[in-house]
Coordinates of C-alpha atoms in Angstrom, one line a residue:
X265 CA 26.7 58.7 72.6
X266 CA 25.5 62.0 74.2
X267 CA 27.0 65.4 74.4
X268 CA 27.9 66.9 77.7
X269 CA 26.8 70.3 79.1
X270 CA 29.5 72.9 78.6
X271 CA 28.0 75.6 80.9
X272 CA 25.7 75.7 83.9
X273 CA 22.0 75.8 83.1
X274 CA 19.6 77.5 85.5
X275 CA 16.9 80.1 85.6
X276 CA 18.2 83.5 86.6
X277 CA 17.9 84.5 90.3
X278 CA 16.1 87.6 91.3
X279 CA 16.7 89.8 94.3
X280 CA 19.4 89.5 97.0
X281 CA 20.9 86.0 97.3
X282 CA 21.8 84.4 100.6
X283 CA 25.2 83.0 101.4
X284 CA 23.7 79.5 101.4
X285 CA 22.6 80.0 97.8
X286 CA 26.0 81.3 96.9
X287 CA 27.6 78.4 98.5
X288 CA 25.4 76.0 96.6
X289 CA 26.4 77.7 93.4
X290 CA 30.1 77.5 94.4
X291 CA 29.9 73.8 95.0
X292 CA 28.0 73.1 91.8
X293 CA 30.3 75.2 89.6
X294 CA 33.5 74.9 91.5
X295 CA 35.5 73.2 88.8
X296 CA 34.5 75.8 86.2
X297 CA 35.3 78.8 88.5
X298 CA 38.7 77.2 89.4
X299 CA 39.5 76.7 85.7
X300 CA 38.6 80.4 85.0
X301 CA 40.9 81.6 87.8
X302 CA 43.8 79.3 86.7
X303 CA 43.6 80.6 83.1
X304 CA 43.5 84.3 84.1
X305 CA 46.3 84.1 86.8
X306 CA 49.7 85.3 85.6
X307 CA 51.8 82.4 84.1
X308 CA 54.9 83.7 86.0
X309 CA 53.5 82.1 89.1
X310 CA 54.3 78.6 87.7
X311 CA 51.8 75.8 87.1
X312 CA 52.0 74.4 90.6
X313 CA 51.5 77.8 92.4
X314 CA 48.7 78.7 89.9
X315 CA 46.8 75.6 90.8
X316 CA 46.8 76.3 94.6
X317 CA 46.2 80.0 94.0
X318 CA 43.2 79.3 91.7
X319 CA 41.6 77.1 94.4
X320 CA 42.3 79.7 97.1
X321 CA 40.7 82.5 95.1
X322 CA 37.7 80.3 94.2
X323 CA 37.1 79.3 97.8
X324 CA 37.5 82.9 99.0
X325 CA 34.9 84.1 96.5
X326 CA 32.2 83.1 99.0
X327 CA 31.2 86.3 100.9
X328 CA 31.3 86.4 104.7
X329 CA 27.9 87.9 105.5
X330 CA 24.7 85.9 105.9
X331 CA 23.1 87.9 103.1
X332 CA 24.7 89.2 100.0
X333 CA 25.0 93.0 100.0
X334 CA 23.8 93.6 96.5
X335 CA 21.9 92.2 93.6
X336 CA 23.3 90.6 90.5
X337 CA 24.5 93.5 88.4
X338 CA 22.3 94.3 85.4
X339 CA 25.2 94.4 83.0
X340 CA 26.0 90.8 83.9
X341 CA 23.6 89.1 81.5
X342 CA 22.4 85.9 83.0
X343 CA 20.9 84.8 79.7
X344 CA 22.3 84.0 76.3
X345 CA 22.7 86.9 73.8
X346 CA 21.4 87.2 70.3
X347 CA 25.0 86.5 69.1
X348 CA 24.7 82.9 70.2
X349 CA 23.3 80.1 68.2
X350 CA 20.3 78.6 70.1
X351 CA 21.4 75.2 69.0
X352 CA 24.8 75.7 70.6
X353 CA 25.1 73.5 73.8
X354 CA 27.1 76.3 75.4
X355 CA 24.2 78.8 75.0
X356 CA 22.8 78.2 78.5
X357 CA 21.2 80.3 81.2
X358 CA 23.5 81.0 84.1
X359 CA 22.2 81.1 87.7
X360 CA 22.6 84.4 89.6
X361 CA 24.9 82.8 92.2
X362 CA 27.3 81.7 89.5
X363 CA 27.4 85.1 87.9
X364 CA 28.0 86.8 91.3
X365 CA 30.9 84.4 92.1
X366 CA 32.4 84.6 88.6
X367 CA 32.8 88.4 89.1
X368 CA 34.5 87.9 92.5
X369 CA 36.8 85.2 91.2
X370 CA 37.7 87.2 88.1
X371 CA 38.4 90.4 90.2
X372 CA 40.7 88.4 92.5
X373 CA 42.6 86.8 89.6
X374 CA 43.1 90.1 87.8
X375 CA 44.3 91.7 91.0
X376 CA 47.0 89.0 91.3
X377 CA 48.6 90.4 88.1
X378 CA 49.9 93.4 90.2
X379 CA 49.7 92.2 93.8
X380 CA 50.4 94.3 96.8
X381 CA 52.5 92.7 99.6
X382 CA 50.1 90.3 101.3
X383 CA 50.4 87.0 103.2
X384 CA 49.9 83.9 101.1
X385 CA 46.5 82.2 101.5
X386 CA 46.5 79.7 104.4
X387 CA 44.4 77.2 102.5
X388 CA 44.8 75.1 100.5
X389 CA 48.4 74.1 101.4
X390 CA 50.4 71.1 100.1
X391 CA 53.7 69.9 101.7
X392 CA 56.2 67.7 100.0
X393 CA 54.4 67.5 96.7
X394 CA 53.9 69.6 93.6
X395 CA 50.4 69.3 92.1
X396 CA 50.2 70.0 88.4
X397 CA 47.5 69.7 85.8
X398 CA 47.9 66.8 83.3
X399 CA 50.1 67.6 80.3
X400 CA 48.3 68.2 77.1
X401 CA 49.4 68.1 73.5
X402 CA 51.1 70.5 71.2
X403 CA 47.9 72.6 70.6
X404 CA 47.5 73.1 74.3
X405 CA 51.2 74.1 74.8
X406 CA 50.9 76.6 71.9
X407 CA 47.8 78.2 73.4
X408 CA 49.4 78.4 76.8
X409 CA 52.4 80.2 75.3
X410 CA 50.1 82.7 73.4
X411 CA 48.1 83.4 76.5
X412 CA 51.2 84.0 78.5
X413 CA 52.1 87.0 76.2
X414 CA 48.7 88.7 76.9
X415 CA 48.1 90.9 79.9
X416 CA 45.6 89.7 82.5
X417 CA 42.5 91.6 81.1
X418 CA 43.1 90.2 77.6
X419 CA 43.5 86.7 79.0
X420 CA 40.2 87.2 80.9
X421 CA 38.4 88.4 77.8
X422 CA 39.7 85.4 75.8
X423 CA 38.7 82.9 78.5
X424 CA 35.2 84.5 79.0
X425 CA 34.6 84.2 75.3
X426 CA 35.9 80.7 75.0
X427 CA 34.5 79.1 78.2
X428 CA 31.3 80.9 78.9
X429 CA 30.6 82.1 75.3
X430 CA 29.9 85.7 76.4
X431 CA 29.3 88.3 73.8
X432 CA 31.7 91.2 73.4
X433 CA 29.4 93.7 75.2
X434 CA 29.0 91.3 78.1
X435 CA 32.7 90.9 78.4
X436 CA 33.2 94.7 78.3
X437 CA 30.7 95.2 81.1
X438 CA 32.1 92.4 83.2
X439 CA 35.7 93.7 82.8
X440 CA 34.6 97.2 83.7
X441 CA 32.8 95.9 86.8
X442 CA 36.1 94.2 87.9
X443 CA 38.1 97.4 87.6
X444 CA 39.7 97.0 84.2
X445 CA 40.6 100.5 82.8
X446 CA 40.5 99.6 79.1
X447 CA 38.0 96.7 78.4
X448 CA 37.9 97.5 74.7
X449 CA 41.7 97.3 74.4
X450 CA 41.6 94.0 76.3
X451 CA 39.1 92.6 73.8
X452 CA 41.2 93.8 70.9
X453 CA 44.3 92.0 72.2
X454 CA 42.2 88.9 72.9
X455 CA 41.2 88.9 69.2
X456 CA 44.8 88.3 68.3
X457 CA 44.6 84.7 69.6
X458 CA 42.3 82.4 67.6
X459 CA 39.3 81.2 69.6
X460 CA 39.7 77.5 70.5
X461 CA 37.0 76.7 73.1
X462 CA 37.7 73.0 72.9
X463 CA 41.3 73.5 74.1
X464 CA 40.2 75.6 77.1
X465 CA 38.2 72.7 78.3
X466 CA 41.1 70.2 78.1
X467 CA 42.8 68.6 81.1
X468 CA 45.9 70.9 80.5
X469 CA 43.9 73.8 82.0
X470 CA 42.0 71.9 84.6
X471 CA 43.2 72.6 88.2
X472 CA 40.9 69.9 89.6
X473 CA 42.4 67.0 87.6
X474 CA 46.0 66.9 89.0
X475 CA 49.1 64.7 89.0
X476 CA 51.5 64.7 91.9
X477 CA 55.3 65.1 91.7
X478 CA 58.0 65.4 94.4
X479 CA 59.5 68.8 95.3
X480 CA 63.2 69.5 95.5
X481 CA 64.2 66.5 97.6
X482 CA 67.8 67.5 98.4
X483 CA 66.9 71.0 99.5
X484 CA 64.0 69.6 101.6
X485 CA 66.4 67.2 103.3
X486 CA 68.8 70.0 104.2
X487 CA 65.9 72.0 105.7
X488 CA 64.6 69.0 107.5
X489 CA 67.9 68.3 109.2
X490 CA 68.2 71.9 110.3
X491 CA 64.6 71.9 111.6
X492 CA 65.2 68.6 113.5
X493 CA 68.3 69.9 115.2
X494 CA 66.4 73.0 116.4
X495 CA 63.3 71.1 117.5
X496 CA 65.1 68.1 119.2
X497 CA 64.4 69.3 122.8
X498 CA 60.8 70.2 122.0
X499 CA 60.2 66.8 120.4
X500 CA 61.6 64.9 123.5
X501 CA 59.4 67.0 125.8
X502 CA 56.3 66.4 123.7
X503 CA 57.0 62.7 123.5
X504 CA 57.3 62.5 127.3
X505 CA 54.0 64.4 127.8
X506 CA 52.3 62.0 125.3
X507 CA 53.3 58.9 127.1
X508 CA 50.4 56.7 128.4
X509 CA 50.5 55.8 132.0
X510 CA 51.8 52.4 131.3
X511 CA 54.7 53.6 129.0
X512 CA 55.2 52.6 125.4
X513 CA 54.0 49.0 125.9
X514 CA 54.3 46.1 123.5
X515 CA 51.7 47.2 120.9
X516 CA 53.9 49.5 118.9
X517 CA 52.0 52.0 116.8
X518 CA 48.6 50.8 118.1
X519 CA 46.3 53.2 120.0
X520 CA 45.6 52.6 123.7
X521 CA 43.4 49.7 124.7
X522 CA 39.7 50.8 124.7
X523 CA 37.9 47.6 125.8
X524 CA 38.5 44.7 128.1
X525 CA 36.2 42.3 126.4
X526 CA 37.7 38.8 126.8
X527 CA 36.7 37.7 123.2
X528 CA 38.2 40.8 121.7
X529 CA 41.4 40.4 123.6
X530 CA 41.6 36.7 122.6
X531 CA 41.4 37.7 119.0
X532 CA 44.5 39.8 119.5
X533 CA 46.6 37.2 121.2
X534 CA 49.4 36.0 118.9
X535 CA 49.4 32.6 120.7
X536 CA 45.9 32.0 119.4
X537 CA 46.6 32.7 115.7
X538 CA 45.4 29.9 113.4
X539 CA 48.4 28.2 111.8
X540 CA 47.9 25.8 108.9
X541 CA 50.4 23.0 108.1
X542 CA 52.3 23.0 104.8
X543 CA 50.4 19.9 103.5
X544 CA 46.9 20.7 104.7
X545 CA 45.9 22.1 101.3
X546 CA 46.3 18.7 99.6
X547 CA 43.2 17.4 101.5
X548 CA 41.3 20.6 101.9
X549 CA 37.7 20.8 100.7
X550 CA 38.3 24.2 99.3
X551 CA 41.3 25.8 97.5
X552 CA 41.0 29.3 98.9
X553 CA 43.0 31.4 101.4
X554 CA 41.9 29.1 104.3
X555 CA 44.1 26.3 102.8
X556 CA 47.2 28.5 102.7
X557 CA 50.0 27.3 105.1
X558 CA 51.8 29.6 107.5
X559 CA 55.1 30.7 106.0
X560 CA 57.9 33.2 106.5
X561 CA 61.1 33.4 108.7
X562 CA 59.4 35.6 111.4
X563 CA 56.3 33.5 112.2
X564 CA 57.8 32.9 115.7
X565 CA 58.3 36.6 116.4
X566 CA 55.5 37.1 119.0
X567 CA 56.2 40.8 119.5
X568 CA 55.9 41.5 115.7
X569 CA 52.6 39.5 115.6
X570 CA 51.3 41.2 118.7
X571 CA 51.9 44.6 117.1
X572 CA 50.3 43.5 113.8
X573 CA 47.1 42.3 115.6
X574 CA 47.0 45.4 117.9
X575 CA 47.3 47.9 115.0
X576 CA 44.6 46.0 113.0
X577 CA 42.2 46.4 115.9
X578 CA 43.1 49.9 116.9
X579 CA 45.4 51.8 114.6
X580 CA 47.1 54.8 116.0
X581 CA 46.9 58.3 114.6
X582 CA 50.2 57.9 112.7
X583 CA 49.4 54.5 111.1
X584 CA 48.6 54.7 107.4
X585 CA 45.4 52.6 106.9
X586 CA 44.2 51.8 103.4
X587 CA 41.2 49.6 102.4
X588 CA 39.7 48.6 99.1
X589 CA 36.3 50.0 98.4
X590 CA 33.6 48.1 100.3
X591 CA 36.1 46.7 102.9
X592 CA 35.5 47.2 106.6
X593 CA 38.5 48.4 108.6
X594 CA 37.6 47.1 112.0
X595 CA 39.6 44.4 113.8
X596 CA 39.0 40.6 113.5
X597 CA 36.0 39.0 115.3
X598 CA 38.2 36.1 116.3
X599 CA 41.8 34.9 116.1
X600 CA 42.7 35.3 112.4
X601 CA 44.8 32.9 110.3
X602 CA 48.5 33.7 109.9
X603 CA 49.6 33.5 106.3
X604 CA 53.1 35.0 106.3
X605 CA 55.5 36.9 108.5
X606 CA 58.9 37.9 107.2
X607 CA 61.1 40.8 105.9
X608 CA 60.4 42.1 102.4
X609 CA 62.9 44.7 101.2
X610 CA 63.3 47.1 104.2
X611 CA 60.1 46.2 105.9
X612 CA 58.7 43.5 108.2
X613 CA 55.5 42.2 106.8
X614 CA 52.7 40.2 108.3
X615 CA 49.8 38.8 106.3
X616 CA 46.6 37.7 108.1
X617 CA 43.2 36.3 107.0
X618 CA 40.0 36.4 109.0
X619 CA 37.7 34.5 106.5
X620 CA 36.5 37.7 104.8
X621 CA 39.5 40.0 104.5
X622 CA 43.2 39.9 104.0
X623 CA 45.2 42.3 106.3
X624 CA 48.8 43.3 105.5
X625 CA 50.7 44.9 108.3
X626 CA 54.1 46.5 107.5
X627 CA 56.6 48.3 109.6
X628 CA 60.2 49.4 109.1
X629 CA 62.8 46.8 109.7
X630 CA 64.1 49.0 112.6
X631 CA 61.3 50.6 114.7
X632 CA 57.6 51.0 114.3
X633 CA 57.3 54.6 113.1
X634 CA 55.7 54.7 109.7
X635 CA 53.7 51.5 110.2
X636 CA 50.9 50.8 107.6
X637 CA 47.9 48.5 107.5
X638 CA 46.2 47.5 104.2
X639 CA 42.9 45.6 104.1
X640 CA 41.2 43.9 101.1
X641 CA 37.9 42.1 100.9
X642 CA 38.3 38.5 99.5
X643 CA 35.0 36.7 100.5
X644 CA 34.1 34.0 98.1
X645 CA 37.5 33.8 96.5
X646 CA 38.0 30.8 94.1
X647 CA 41.3 29.0 93.5
X648 CA 42.0 31.4 90.6
X649 CA 41.5 34.5 92.8
X650 CA 43.3 33.0 95.8
X651 CA 46.5 32.1 94.0
X652 CA 48.6 35.2 94.9
X653 CA 48.9 38.1 97.3
X654 CA 51.0 41.2 97.1
X655 CA 53.8 41.1 99.7
X656 CA 55.4 44.5 98.8
X657 CA 56.2 47.0 96.1
X658 CA 59.4 48.9 95.7
X659 CA 61.4 50.6 92.9
X660 CA 58.6 50.0 90.4
X661 CA 58.5 46.2 91.2
X662 CA 56.1 44.0 93.1
X663 CA 56.6 40.7 94.9
X664 CA 53.9 38.1 95.5
X665 CA 53.3 35.3 98.0
X666 CA 51.9 32.4 96.0
X667 CA 49.4 29.7 96.9
X668 CA 50.9 26.3 97.8
X669 CA 49.2 24.6 94.8
X670 CA 51.0 26.9 92.3
X671 CA 53.7 24.9 90.4
X672 CA 55.3 27.5 88.2
X673 CA 55.3 31.3 88.0
X674 CA 56.3 33.6 85.2
X675 CA 55.8 37.2 83.9
X676 CA 54.8 38.2 80.5
X677 CA 54.0 41.5 78.6
X678 CA 50.3 41.5 77.9
X679 CA 50.9 43.9 74.9
X680 CA 53.2 41.4 73.1
X681 CA 51.0 38.3 73.0
X682 CA 53.3 36.1 71.0
X683 CA 56.4 36.7 73.1
X684 CA 57.4 33.8 75.5
X685 CA 57.0 34.3 79.3
X686 CA 59.9 35.0 81.6
X687 CA 60.2 32.4 84.4
X688 CA 60.2 33.7 88.0
X689 CA 62.3 32.3 90.8
X690 CA 60.0 31.3 93.8
X691 CA 61.5 30.9 97.3
X692 CA 59.3 29.5 100.0
X693 CA 56.3 30.8 98.0
X694 CA 57.8 34.3 97.5
X695 CA 58.4 35.4 93.9
X696 CA 61.4 37.4 92.6
X697 CA 60.5 41.0 91.9
X698 CA 58.7 41.8 88.6
X699 CA 57.6 45.0 87.1
X700 CA 54.4 46.4 88.5
X701 CA 52.0 48.3 86.1
X702 CA 50.3 49.8 89.1
X703 CA 53.4 51.9 89.8
X704 CA 53.7 53.2 86.2
X705 CA 52.7 56.8 85.3
X706 CA 52.6 58.4 81.9
X707 CA 53.1 56.6 78.6
X708 CA 52.0 53.0 78.5
X709 CA 54.5 51.0 76.5
X710 CA 54.1 47.6 78.2
X711 CA 51.9 45.9 80.8
X712 CA 53.5 43.1 82.8
X713 CA 51.2 40.4 84.2
X714 CA 51.7 37.4 86.5
X715 CA 51.3 33.9 84.9
X716 CA 50.7 31.1 87.3
X717 CA 50.3 27.4 86.5
X718 CA 48.9 24.5 88.6
X719 CA 47.1 21.2 88.1
X720 CA 43.9 23.0 86.9
X721 CA 45.7 25.1 84.2
X722 CA 47.4 28.4 83.6
X723 CA 45.9 31.8 84.4
X724 CA 46.9 35.5 84.2
X725 CA 46.6 38.1 86.9
X726 CA 47.6 41.8 87.1
X727 CA 48.6 44.2 89.8
X728 CA 46.1 47.0 90.1
X729 CA 47.6 48.6 93.3
X730 CA 45.8 46.3 95.8
X731 CA 46.6 43.3 97.9
X732 CA 44.9 40.8 95.6
X733 CA 45.9 40.9 91.9
X734 CA 43.0 41.0 89.5
X735 CA 42.2 37.8 87.5
X736 CA 42.2 38.2 83.7
X737 CA 39.8 36.3 81.5
X738 CA 38.7 36.5 77.8
X739 CA 35.7 35.6 75.7
X740 CA 31.9 36.0 75.7
X741 CA 31.0 37.1 79.3
X742 CA 28.6 34.2 80.0
X743 CA 31.3 31.7 78.9
X744 CA 34.6 33.5 79.6
X745 CA 37.8 31.4 79.7
X746 CA 41.3 32.0 81.0
X747 CA 43.3 34.7 79.1
X748 CA 46.5 32.8 79.0
X749 CA 45.8 31.1 75.6
X750 CA 46.9 32.7 72.3
X751 CA 43.4 34.0 71.5
X752 CA 42.9 35.5 74.9
X753 CA 46.3 37.2 74.9
X754 CA 45.6 38.6 71.4
X755 CA 42.2 39.9 72.6
X756 CA 43.9 41.7 75.5
X757 CA 47.0 43.1 73.7
X758 CA 45.4 46.3 72.2
X759 CA 43.4 47.1 75.3
X760 CA 45.9 46.2 78.1
X761 CA 46.6 49.9 78.9
X762 CA 42.9 50.5 79.7
X763 CA 43.5 48.4 82.9
X764 CA 45.1 51.5 84.3
X765 CA 41.6 53.0 84.8
X766 CA 40.7 50.3 87.3
X767 CA 43.6 50.9 89.7
X768 CA 42.6 50.8 93.4
X769 CA 38.9 50.1 92.7
X770 CA 38.5 46.8 94.5
X771 CA 38.6 44.9 91.2
X772 CA 38.2 41.1 91.4
X773 CA 38.5 40.1 87.7
X774 CA 38.5 41.8 84.3
X775 CA 37.2 40.1 81.1
X776 CA 37.9 41.2 77.5
X777 CA 35.5 40.2 74.7
X778 CA 36.2 40.8 71.0
X779 CA 32.5 41.1 70.0
X780 CA 32.8 42.4 66.4
X781 CA 35.1 43.0 63.5
X782 CA 34.2 45.9 61.2
X783 CA 35.6 46.6 57.7
X784 CA 36.6 50.3 57.5
X785 CA 34.7 52.2 54.8
X786 CA 37.8 53.5 53.0
X787 CA 39.1 49.9 52.6
X788 CA 42.2 50.5 54.8
X789 CA 41.6 47.4 56.9
X790 CA 39.3 46.0 59.6
X791 CA 38.6 47.6 63.0
X792 CA 38.3 45.5 66.1
X793 CA 35.5 46.1 68.6
X794 CA 35.9 44.8 72.2
X795 CA 34.3 45.4 75.6
X796 CA 36.2 45.0 78.9
X797 CA 34.3 44.5 82.1
X798 CA 35.8 44.8 85.6
X799 CA 34.0 43.0 88.4
X800 CA 34.5 44.0 92.0
X801 CA 34.7 42.1 95.3
X802 CA 31.8 44.2 96.7
X803 CA 29.5 43.5 93.7
X804 CA 28.7 47.1 92.9
X805 CA 31.0 49.5 91.1
X806 CA 31.5 47.4 88.0
X807 CA 32.9 49.2 85.0
X808 CA 32.3 48.4 81.3
X809 CA 34.4 49.9 78.6
X810 CA 33.6 49.7 74.9
X811 CA 36.8 50.0 72.9
X812 CA 37.7 50.3 69.2
X813 CA 41.1 49.2 67.7
X814 CA 42.3 50.4 64.3
X815 CA 44.6 48.0 62.3
X816 CA 47.5 50.4 62.3
X817 CA 47.3 51.5 66.0
X818 CA 49.0 49.8 69.0
X819 CA 46.3 50.8 71.5
X820 CA 42.6 50.7 71.4
X821 CA 40.4 53.8 72.0
X822 CA 37.7 53.9 74.6
X823 CA 34.4 54.8 72.9
X824 CA 32.0 54.4 75.8
X825 CA 32.0 53.8 79.6
X826 CA 29.3 52.4 81.8
X827 CA 29.2 51.9 85.5
X828 CA 27.0 49.4 87.3
X829 CA 25.5 48.3 84.0
X830 CA 24.6 44.8 83.0
X831 CA 25.9 45.2 79.5
X832 CA 28.8 43.0 78.5
X833 CA 28.3 41.0 81.7
X834 CA 27.4 37.4 82.4
X835 CA 23.7 38.3 83.1
X836 CA 23.4 40.3 79.9
X837 CA 26.1 39.3 77.3
X838 CA 25.1 42.0 74.8
X839 CA 26.7 45.3 74.0
X840 CA 26.4 48.2 71.4
X841 CA 28.7 51.1 70.8
X842 CA 29.7 53.6 68.2
X843 CA 32.5 56.0 67.3
X844 CA 33.1 58.9 64.9
X845 CA 36.0 57.9 62.6
X846 CA 38.0 60.0 60.1
X847 CA 39.2 58.2 57.0
X848 CA 42.5 58.8 55.3
X849 CA 40.7 60.9 52.7
X850 CA 39.4 63.3 55.4
X851 CA 35.8 62.0 55.5
X852 CA 34.0 61.4 58.7
X853 CA 31.9 58.3 59.4
X854 CA 29.8 57.0 62.2
X855 CA 30.9 53.4 62.9
X856 CA 28.8 51.3 65.2
X857 CA 28.8 47.6 66.1
X858 CA 26.7 45.3 68.3
X859 CA 27.3 41.9 69.7
X860 CA 26.8 39.0 67.3
X861 CA 23.1 38.5 68.1
X862 CA 22.2 42.1 67.0
X863 CA 19.9 42.0 64.0
X864 CA 19.5 45.8 63.4
X865 CA 21.1 49.1 64.5
X866 CA 19.4 52.5 64.4
X867 CA 21.1 55.9 64.9
X868 CA 19.0 59.0 65.8
X869 CA 19.5 62.6 67.2
X870 CA 22.5 64.1 65.5
X871 CA 22.8 61.3 62.9
X872 CA 19.9 59.4 61.4
X873 CA 20.9 56.0 59.9
X874 CA 19.8 52.4 60.1
X875 CA 21.4 49.1 59.0
X876 CA 20.4 45.4 59.3
X877 CA 22.8 43.1 61.1
X878 CA 25.3 44.0 63.8
X879 CA 27.3 46.7 61.9
X880 CA 26.4 50.2 60.9
X881 CA 28.4 52.7 58.7
X882 CA 27.1 56.2 58.0
X883 CA 28.6 59.4 56.7
X884 CA 28.7 62.1 59.4
X885 CA 29.9 65.6 60.2
X886 CA 32.8 66.3 62.4
X887 CA 31.7 66.5 66.1
X888 CA 28.3 65.0 65.4
X889 CA 26.5 63.1 68.2
X890 CA 24.1 60.2 67.9
X891 CA 21.9 58.0 70.0
X892 CA 22.2 54.3 69.2
X893 CA 19.7 51.6 69.6
X894 CA 20.0 48.0 68.6
X895 CA 17.5 45.2 68.1
X896 CA 18.4 41.6 69.2
X897 CA 17.3 38.4 67.6
X898 CA 14.5 37.9 70.1
X899 CA 13.0 41.3 69.4
X900 CA 14.5 43.0 72.6
X901 CA 16.1 46.4 72.1
X902 CA 19.3 47.6 73.7
X903 CA 20.8 51.1 74.0
X904 CA 24.3 52.1 73.1
X905 CA 26.7 51.9 76.0
X906 CA 27.2 55.3 77.7

């Protein structure tokens, strides 16, 4: 467990700075400057407009000349003051570029309090969406309301003190340099709000961590109809000018042909698609996607198949192309295998397989405008990972196409392990719609997973926003088993909502391992330690989460996160993590736990403690940090996950 830097740390710059150096500082400290602008801007603008204006002011802070016209002002101290505690992690040295840009951003944000009539900034612009910072708790809301009652200079003084930890004299000088008439009065008004630097750093005030919401849809539709009526003639003329010499052609939304290679053209011929018979899987050497039969009511629609192949090879400018991380988007090297062609909700869908990737082509039931192509890497898929594919998502639900060897399908809530599953109707391999956790946003009250049964057993999979659902397992990483059993479901129940962090990451499988049980020092019960590890199709980008679950809580809490680490994996089934915990009596403790083969745990840095075995409990101060190190039975040492 390590603390994070709160402010930039650089040696002060001397002399005139070039625009290149200022740009480097802007890129390095962009998030901090944008947060400063967002907090100082007048609340009357609204959260959405403040986000865009904060980004515009931050980006426009970069000067236009090749060389900055002046030096860093002397009154802008680039070093910590005597008021700061040297042990404070926020008492850092600022680089000259950051100080220069901070003054320009602050001046622009203060000017916005009483703006003259000017055109809005051209960039950034967002159409059809409202971008808002993530909602915080009651403390953040109370602070937002208090700051909204202060004038802009007082808000600036409060933010400079809380974010950059500037001394009062530094704040006066900086406000004076930005044109504030009464810096002392601004400081006095800022003193009326209790200083809470931790809240200023929360996601509530972060214009770089955003969530999207739609705008006023009814008003937008009315404006759209009016604009369409006025632009009808221009649209027809533009379409006629954009026609290729051969007219619209049979390839729908695909771009014009760019090569006449015979092999490439053969791969795009719907007559040469590989079609597998419905019973071929029974005698197939492998149970993967190559054994799937061709299904769907539109497998004979050659024009639909031609468009799907053409868009895969050369998607037009208006085609929405999405691929999981590590997946190539080029066309197939040879004729692919046709898995499905049919209508799902209001779209015609084609599923293709080229031996390495699954391609899903979708177009509206009437026309080809708005066509989309999704690609997912599936090389080396086993029968468990090749049991289902996503056909479509709509209205918060998802529909799957199942492997021919699947006998029964059901849905169950991963957060209620003892509840019985709900059977799903399957028609020609297509399931009835079931709730998709990939489409949920906000509070996590349930997590619906797909349960499939065949001759080899029962397994669980979950939709993480990609074509292939992620396979869920449970147990020690080097001997993980299916998660469908009672123990596996109970292991996953407190930590199901943590799967949301793995959406759209190319996840192949996720394993949950209950590696330790720790009695709480106040006798209120036993805490549960677990690590979850997400493996990807590309190999890299694995994510390991250490989590701690209290007996009276529904959800577990993430205590550490590691990326591309061997910990908690099949090659290194060991893990160590710790957390600061507050007892009911108000006392703080460091709780740490290692995997079962841990024989000793040592804590250093902010907390010094040691304990034999795989558990450690030590009294601690609120906010303390510690570095953990464990010793395994063979003498090898491991670090705490971070």
